[in-house]
Coordinates of C-alpha atoms in Angstrom, one line a residue:
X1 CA -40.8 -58.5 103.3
X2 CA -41.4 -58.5 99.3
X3 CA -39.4 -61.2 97.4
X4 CA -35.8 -59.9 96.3
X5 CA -35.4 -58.9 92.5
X6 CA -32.1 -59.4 91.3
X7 CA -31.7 -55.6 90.4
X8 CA -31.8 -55.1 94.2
X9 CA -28.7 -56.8 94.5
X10 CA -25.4 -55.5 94.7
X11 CA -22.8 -58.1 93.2
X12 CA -20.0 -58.9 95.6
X13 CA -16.1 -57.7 94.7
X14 CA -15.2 -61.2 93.4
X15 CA -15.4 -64.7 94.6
X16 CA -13.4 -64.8 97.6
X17 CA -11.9 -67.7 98.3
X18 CA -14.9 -70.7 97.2
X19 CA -17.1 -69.7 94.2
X20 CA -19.6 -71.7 92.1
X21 CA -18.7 -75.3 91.5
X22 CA -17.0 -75.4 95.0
X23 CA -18.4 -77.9 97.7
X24 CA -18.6 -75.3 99.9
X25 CA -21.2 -73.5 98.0
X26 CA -23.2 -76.6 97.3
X27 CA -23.3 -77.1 100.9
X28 CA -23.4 -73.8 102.7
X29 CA -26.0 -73.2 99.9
X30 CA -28.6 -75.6 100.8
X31 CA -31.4 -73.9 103.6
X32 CA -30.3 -76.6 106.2
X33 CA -26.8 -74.4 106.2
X34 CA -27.7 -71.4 107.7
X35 CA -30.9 -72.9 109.9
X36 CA -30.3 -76.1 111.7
X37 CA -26.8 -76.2 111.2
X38 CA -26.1 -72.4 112.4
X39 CA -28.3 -73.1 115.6
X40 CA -26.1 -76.5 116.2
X41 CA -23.2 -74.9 116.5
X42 CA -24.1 -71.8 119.1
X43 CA -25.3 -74.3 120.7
X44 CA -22.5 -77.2 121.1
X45 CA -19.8 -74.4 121.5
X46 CA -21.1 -73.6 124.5
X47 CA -20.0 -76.6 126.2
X48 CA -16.3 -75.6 126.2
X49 CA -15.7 -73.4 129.4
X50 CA -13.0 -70.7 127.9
X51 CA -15.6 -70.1 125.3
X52 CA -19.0 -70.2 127.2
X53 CA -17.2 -67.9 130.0
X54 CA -17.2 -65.3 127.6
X55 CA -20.3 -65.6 125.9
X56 CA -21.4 -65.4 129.5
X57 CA -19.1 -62.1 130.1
X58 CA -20.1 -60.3 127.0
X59 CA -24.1 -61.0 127.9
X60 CA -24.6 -60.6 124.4
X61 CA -27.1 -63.4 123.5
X62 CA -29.0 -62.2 126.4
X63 CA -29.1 -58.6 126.2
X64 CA -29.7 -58.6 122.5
X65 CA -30.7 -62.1 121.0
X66 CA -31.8 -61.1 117.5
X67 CA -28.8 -58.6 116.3
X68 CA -26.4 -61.2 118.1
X69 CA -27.5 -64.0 116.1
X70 CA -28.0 -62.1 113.0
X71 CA -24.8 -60.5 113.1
X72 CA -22.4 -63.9 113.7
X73 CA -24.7 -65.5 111.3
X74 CA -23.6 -62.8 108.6
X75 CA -19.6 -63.5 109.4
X76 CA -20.5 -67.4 108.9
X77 CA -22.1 -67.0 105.6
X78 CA -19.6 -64.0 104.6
X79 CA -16.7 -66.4 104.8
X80 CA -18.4 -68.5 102.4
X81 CA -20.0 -66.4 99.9
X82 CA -18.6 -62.5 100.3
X83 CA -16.2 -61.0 98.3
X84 CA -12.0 -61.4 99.9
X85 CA -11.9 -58.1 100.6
X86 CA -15.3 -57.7 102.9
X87 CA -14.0 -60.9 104.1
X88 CA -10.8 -59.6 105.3
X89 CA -12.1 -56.9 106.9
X90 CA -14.9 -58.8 109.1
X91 CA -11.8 -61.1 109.7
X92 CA -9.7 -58.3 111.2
X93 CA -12.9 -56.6 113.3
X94 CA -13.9 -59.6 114.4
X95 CA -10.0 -59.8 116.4
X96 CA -11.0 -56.1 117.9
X97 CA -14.5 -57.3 118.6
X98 CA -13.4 -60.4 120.2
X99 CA -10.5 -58.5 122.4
X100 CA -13.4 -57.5 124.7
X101 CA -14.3 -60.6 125.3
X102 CA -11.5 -61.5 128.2
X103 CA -11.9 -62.6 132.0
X104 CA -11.4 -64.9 134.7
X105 CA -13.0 -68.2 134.2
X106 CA -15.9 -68.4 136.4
X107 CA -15.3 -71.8 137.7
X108 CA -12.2 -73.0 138.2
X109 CA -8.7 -71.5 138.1
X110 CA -7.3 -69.8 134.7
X111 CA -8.6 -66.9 132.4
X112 CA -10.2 -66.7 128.9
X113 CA -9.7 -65.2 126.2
X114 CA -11.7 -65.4 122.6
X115 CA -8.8 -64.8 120.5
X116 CA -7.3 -67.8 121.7
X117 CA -6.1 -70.3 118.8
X118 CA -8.0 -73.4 120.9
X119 CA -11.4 -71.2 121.4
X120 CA -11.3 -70.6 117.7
X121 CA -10.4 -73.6 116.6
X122 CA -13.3 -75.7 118.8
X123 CA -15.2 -72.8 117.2
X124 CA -13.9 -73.3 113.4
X125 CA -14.4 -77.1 113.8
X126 CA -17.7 -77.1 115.7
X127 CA -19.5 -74.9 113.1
X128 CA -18.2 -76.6 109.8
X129 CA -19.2 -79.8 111.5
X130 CA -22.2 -78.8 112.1
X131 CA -23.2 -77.2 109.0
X132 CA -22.0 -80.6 107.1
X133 CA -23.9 -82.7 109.4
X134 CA -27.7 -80.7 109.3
X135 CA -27.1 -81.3 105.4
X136 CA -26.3 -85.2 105.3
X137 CA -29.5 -85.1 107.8
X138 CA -32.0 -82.9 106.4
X139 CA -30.5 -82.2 103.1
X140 CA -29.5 -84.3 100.2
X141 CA -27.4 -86.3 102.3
X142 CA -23.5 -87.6 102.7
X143 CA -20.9 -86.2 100.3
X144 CA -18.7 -88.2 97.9
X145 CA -15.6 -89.2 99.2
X146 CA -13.3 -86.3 97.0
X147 CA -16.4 -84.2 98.1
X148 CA -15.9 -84.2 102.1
X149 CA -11.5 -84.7 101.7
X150 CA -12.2 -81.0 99.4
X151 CA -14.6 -80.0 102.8
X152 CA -12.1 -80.4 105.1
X153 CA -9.6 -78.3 102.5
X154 CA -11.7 -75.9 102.2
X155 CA -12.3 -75.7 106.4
X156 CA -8.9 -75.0 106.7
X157 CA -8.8 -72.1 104.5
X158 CA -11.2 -70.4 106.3
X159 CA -9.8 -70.9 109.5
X160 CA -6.8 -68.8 108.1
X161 CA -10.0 -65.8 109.5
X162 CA -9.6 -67.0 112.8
X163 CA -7.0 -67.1 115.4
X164 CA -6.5 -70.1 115.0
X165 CA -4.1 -72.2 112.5
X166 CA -5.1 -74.2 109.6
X167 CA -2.4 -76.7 109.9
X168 CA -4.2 -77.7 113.3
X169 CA -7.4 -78.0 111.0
X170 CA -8.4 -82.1 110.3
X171 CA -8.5 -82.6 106.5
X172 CA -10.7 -85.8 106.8
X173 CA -13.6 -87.0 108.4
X174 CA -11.6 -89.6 110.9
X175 CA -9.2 -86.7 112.4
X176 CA -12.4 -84.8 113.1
X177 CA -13.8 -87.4 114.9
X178 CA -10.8 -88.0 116.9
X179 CA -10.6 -84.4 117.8
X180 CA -13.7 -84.3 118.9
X181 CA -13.2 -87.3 121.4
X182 CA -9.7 -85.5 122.4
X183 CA -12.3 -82.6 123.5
X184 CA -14.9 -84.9 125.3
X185 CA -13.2 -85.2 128.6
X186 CA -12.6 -81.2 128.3
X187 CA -16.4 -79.8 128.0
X188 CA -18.5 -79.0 130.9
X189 CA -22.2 -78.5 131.5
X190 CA -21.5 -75.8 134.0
X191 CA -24.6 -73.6 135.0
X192 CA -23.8 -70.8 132.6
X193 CA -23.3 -73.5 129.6
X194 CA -26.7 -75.2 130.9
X195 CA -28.2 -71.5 130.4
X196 CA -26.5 -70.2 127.2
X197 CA -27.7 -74.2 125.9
X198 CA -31.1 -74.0 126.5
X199 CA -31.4 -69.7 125.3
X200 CA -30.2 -70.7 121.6
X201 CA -32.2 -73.6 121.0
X202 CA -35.3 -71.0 121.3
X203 CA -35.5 -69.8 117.7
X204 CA -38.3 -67.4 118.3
X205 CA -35.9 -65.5 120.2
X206 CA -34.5 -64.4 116.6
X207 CA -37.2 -64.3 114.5
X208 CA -38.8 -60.7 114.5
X209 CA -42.2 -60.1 116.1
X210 CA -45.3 -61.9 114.1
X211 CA -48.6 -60.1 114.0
X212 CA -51.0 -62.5 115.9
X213 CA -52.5 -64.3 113.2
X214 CA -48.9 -65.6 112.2
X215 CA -47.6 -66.1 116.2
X216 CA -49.0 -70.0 116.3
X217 CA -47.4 -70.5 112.7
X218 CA -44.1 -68.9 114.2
X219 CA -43.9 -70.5 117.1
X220 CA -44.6 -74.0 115.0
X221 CA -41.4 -73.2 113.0
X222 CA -39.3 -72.3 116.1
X223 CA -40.4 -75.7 118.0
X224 CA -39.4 -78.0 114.7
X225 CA -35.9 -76.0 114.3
X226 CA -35.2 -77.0 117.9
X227 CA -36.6 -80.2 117.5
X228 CA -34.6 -80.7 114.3
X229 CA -31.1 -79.0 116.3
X230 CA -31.6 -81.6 119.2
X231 CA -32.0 -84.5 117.2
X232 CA -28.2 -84.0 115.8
X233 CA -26.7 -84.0 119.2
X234 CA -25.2 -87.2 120.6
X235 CA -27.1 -88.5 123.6
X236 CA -24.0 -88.2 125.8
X237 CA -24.2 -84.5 124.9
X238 CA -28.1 -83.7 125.5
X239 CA -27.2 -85.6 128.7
X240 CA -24.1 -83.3 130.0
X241 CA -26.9 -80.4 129.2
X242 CA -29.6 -81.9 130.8
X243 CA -31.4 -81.8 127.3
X244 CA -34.3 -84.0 126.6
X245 CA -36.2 -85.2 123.5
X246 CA -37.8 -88.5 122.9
X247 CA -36.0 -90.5 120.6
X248 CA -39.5 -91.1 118.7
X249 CA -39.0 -87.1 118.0
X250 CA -35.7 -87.5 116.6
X251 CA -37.0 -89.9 114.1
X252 CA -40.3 -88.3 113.0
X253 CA -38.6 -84.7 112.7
X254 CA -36.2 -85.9 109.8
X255 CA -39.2 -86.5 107.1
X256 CA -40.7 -83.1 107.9
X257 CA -37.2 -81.2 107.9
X258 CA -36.4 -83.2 104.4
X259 CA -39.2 -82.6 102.9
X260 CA -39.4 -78.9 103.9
X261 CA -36.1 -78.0 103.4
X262 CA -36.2 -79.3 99.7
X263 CA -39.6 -77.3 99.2
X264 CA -38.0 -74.0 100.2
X265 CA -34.7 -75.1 98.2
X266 CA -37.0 -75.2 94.5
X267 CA -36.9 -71.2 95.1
X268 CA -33.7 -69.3 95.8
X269 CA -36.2 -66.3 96.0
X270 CA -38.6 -68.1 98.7
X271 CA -35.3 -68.8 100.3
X272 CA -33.7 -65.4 100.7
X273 CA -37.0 -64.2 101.8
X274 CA -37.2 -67.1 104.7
X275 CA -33.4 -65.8 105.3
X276 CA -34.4 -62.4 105.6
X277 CA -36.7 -63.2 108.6
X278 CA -34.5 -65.0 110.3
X279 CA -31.1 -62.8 109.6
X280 CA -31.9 -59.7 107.3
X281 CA -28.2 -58.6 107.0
X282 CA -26.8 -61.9 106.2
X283 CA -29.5 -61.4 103.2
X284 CA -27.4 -59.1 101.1
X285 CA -24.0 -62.1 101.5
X286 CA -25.6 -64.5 100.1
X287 CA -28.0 -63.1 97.7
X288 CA -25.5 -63.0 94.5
X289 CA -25.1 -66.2 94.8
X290 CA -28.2 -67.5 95.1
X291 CA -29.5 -65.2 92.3
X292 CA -26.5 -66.0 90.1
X293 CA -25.0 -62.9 90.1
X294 CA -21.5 -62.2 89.1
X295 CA -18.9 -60.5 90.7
X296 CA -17.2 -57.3 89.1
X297 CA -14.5 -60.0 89.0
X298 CA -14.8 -63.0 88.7
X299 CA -11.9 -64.7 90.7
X300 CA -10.8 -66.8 93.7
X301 CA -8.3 -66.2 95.4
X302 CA -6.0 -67.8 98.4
X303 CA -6.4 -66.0 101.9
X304 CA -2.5 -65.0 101.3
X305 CA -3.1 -63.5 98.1
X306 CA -6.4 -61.5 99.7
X307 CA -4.3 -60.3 102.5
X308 CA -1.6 -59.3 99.9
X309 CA -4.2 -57.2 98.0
X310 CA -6.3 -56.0 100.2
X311 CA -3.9 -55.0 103.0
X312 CA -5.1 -57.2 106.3
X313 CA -3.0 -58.6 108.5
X314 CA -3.3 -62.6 110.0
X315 CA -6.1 -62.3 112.3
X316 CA -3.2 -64.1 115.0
X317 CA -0.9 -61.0 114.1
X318 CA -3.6 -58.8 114.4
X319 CA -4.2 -55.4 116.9
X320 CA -2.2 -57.1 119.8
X321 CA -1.7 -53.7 121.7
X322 CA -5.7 -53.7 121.6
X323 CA -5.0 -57.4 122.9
X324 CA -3.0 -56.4 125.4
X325 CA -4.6 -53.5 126.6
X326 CA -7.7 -55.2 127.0
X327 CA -6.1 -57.6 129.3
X328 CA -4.2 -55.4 131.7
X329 CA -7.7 -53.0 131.5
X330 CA -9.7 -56.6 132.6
X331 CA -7.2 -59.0 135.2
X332 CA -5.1 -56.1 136.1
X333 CA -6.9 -52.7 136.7
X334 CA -10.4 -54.5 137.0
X335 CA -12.0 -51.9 134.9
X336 CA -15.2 -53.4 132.0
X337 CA -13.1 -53.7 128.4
X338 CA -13.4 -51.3 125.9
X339 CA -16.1 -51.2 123.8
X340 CA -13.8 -50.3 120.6
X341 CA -14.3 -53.1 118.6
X342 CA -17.9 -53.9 118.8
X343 CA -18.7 -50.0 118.1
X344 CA -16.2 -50.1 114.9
X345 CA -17.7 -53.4 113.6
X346 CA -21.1 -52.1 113.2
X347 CA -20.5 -51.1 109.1
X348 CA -19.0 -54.7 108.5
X349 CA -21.1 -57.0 111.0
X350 CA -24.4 -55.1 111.4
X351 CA -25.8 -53.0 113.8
X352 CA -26.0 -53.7 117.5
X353 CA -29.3 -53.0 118.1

């Protein structure tokens, strides 16, 4: 893959809701973002039963590792960089594409369901943790006070994309903790979370295949990304997984991580191209920014204003006869879900296969 040129680059519709100058562009910008961070949360999600029950349902991250990835990294980075309308839009067909995703929990009593406001709120909070946390770690480090209280702010406007509502969003970094513990005695490392666990932590499993000179280098890089994601987790956490890694590991991975991080971060071109590897639709979100491209206009807007404009309804409002019908199709009539959704959400998300 050649290195991007910035007349390759089509400029998004305007800012969305962030833009330049915004903490979330300064972090979701920096290469720890979308690596380390990404790969922490897939992989901590999967503790809570609803939401690893239908990662497990779906068979998605099994049957077809690299589009999976690729695509749900593309809505991450889309929420931060894309344009409001293309963000509105991957909002709503994310609802339809999720409405498949329904069942009986496999152990236990109860169903799931992964429009539910709690699933997409562990979701919400799990990822923007993450992503914050693989950048104090690797990156350049903690956030200024007014910095991480205009994080949390900013979290809660893009959980107006999910299910989920923002006023159930923390706004500093105390309430997130304490959420977090309120979820402790709720995670389980059940078989299929042990599974779904150990499957993401294997980067190779999304990179695209390496000629064999470049396999050892590529295998190298896939061992220090897992190294690095392991080496955020709490020890009570690798333990519920039954995931080890020496605690000399998680000490001499941070130097490496540091340094190569800010290497690759001296070239927004050397990036994208790393990026491209890894997720080559998420390539075409984030490139205007990274290039400095301007939008045809260049504005931010609120997610109520967007949704004005543009036409979307609430992703809670959202297709709730789909909703429904999926349900009565699944726990009712015992019939697979529809395929609707995932089919419709190939122009926005990227292609299934």
């Amino acid at each position: 893959m050649a290195l991007l040129k910035r007349s390759e680059v089509e400029p998004h519709e305007d800012y969305g809701f962030f833009g330049p100058g915004s903490v979330v562009w300064k972090v979701w910008s920096y290469p720890t973002s979308l690596t380390v961070g990404f790969q922490r949360s897939v992989v901590v999600e999967e503790l809570d039963p609803p939401l690893v029950a239908a990662v497990h349902g779906t068979q998605g991250i099994y049957r077809r590792p690299r589009t999976r990835y690729d695509r749900t990294l593309r809505y991450f980075a889309m929420v931060a960089f894309a344009g409001s309308r293309e963000v509105c839009r991957a909002a709503d067909v994310l609802v339809k594409v999720h409405s498949k995703a329904v069942g009986r929990l496999p152990y236990g009593e109860g169903t799931y369901d992964a429009n539910d406001p709690a699933s997409q709120l562990w979701i919400q909070l799990t990822g923007w943790h993450s992503i914050l946390y693989a950048y104090e770690k690797y990156g350049p480090g903690k956030l200024t006070a007014e910095e991480e209280r205009e994080y949390w702010q900013a979290c809660a406007t893009a959980a107006e994309f999910q299910t989920c509502s923002p006023d159930d969003v923390p706004r500093d970094r105390e309430g997130v903790r304490a959420y977090f513990e309120r979820m402790r005695p709720q995670l389980s490392a059940s078989p299929i979370a042990r599974q779904a666990m150990a499957h993401l932590l294997r980067a190779d499993l999304v990179l695209p295949p390496a000629p064999l000179w470049a396999k050892p280098a590529s295998l190298v890089v896939a061992r220090a990304l897992r190294i690095a994601t392991v080496a955020t987790m709490p020890r009570w956490m690798r333990e519920l997984a039954g995931i080890r890694q020496s605690r000399i590991l998680d000490v001499l991975i941070v130097p490496v991580m540091k340094a190569s991080f800010a290497l690759a971060h001296l070239s927004p071109r050397l990036e994208l191209l790393l990026l491209g590897r890894q997720s080559p639709s998420t390539v075409a979100v984030v490139a205007p920014m990274k290039l400095g491209i301007a939008p045809r206009h260049e504005e931010v807007l609120t997610p109520a204003e967007a949704r004005a404009r543009h036409g979307f309804a609430k992703p809670a409002e959202a297709h709730l006869d789909l909703r429904a019908r999926q349900m009565t199709r699944v726990l009712d009539d015992g019939l697979a879900p529809s395929e609707q959704g995932l089919i419709e959400s190939q122009d926005t998300l990227g292609p299934l296969a």
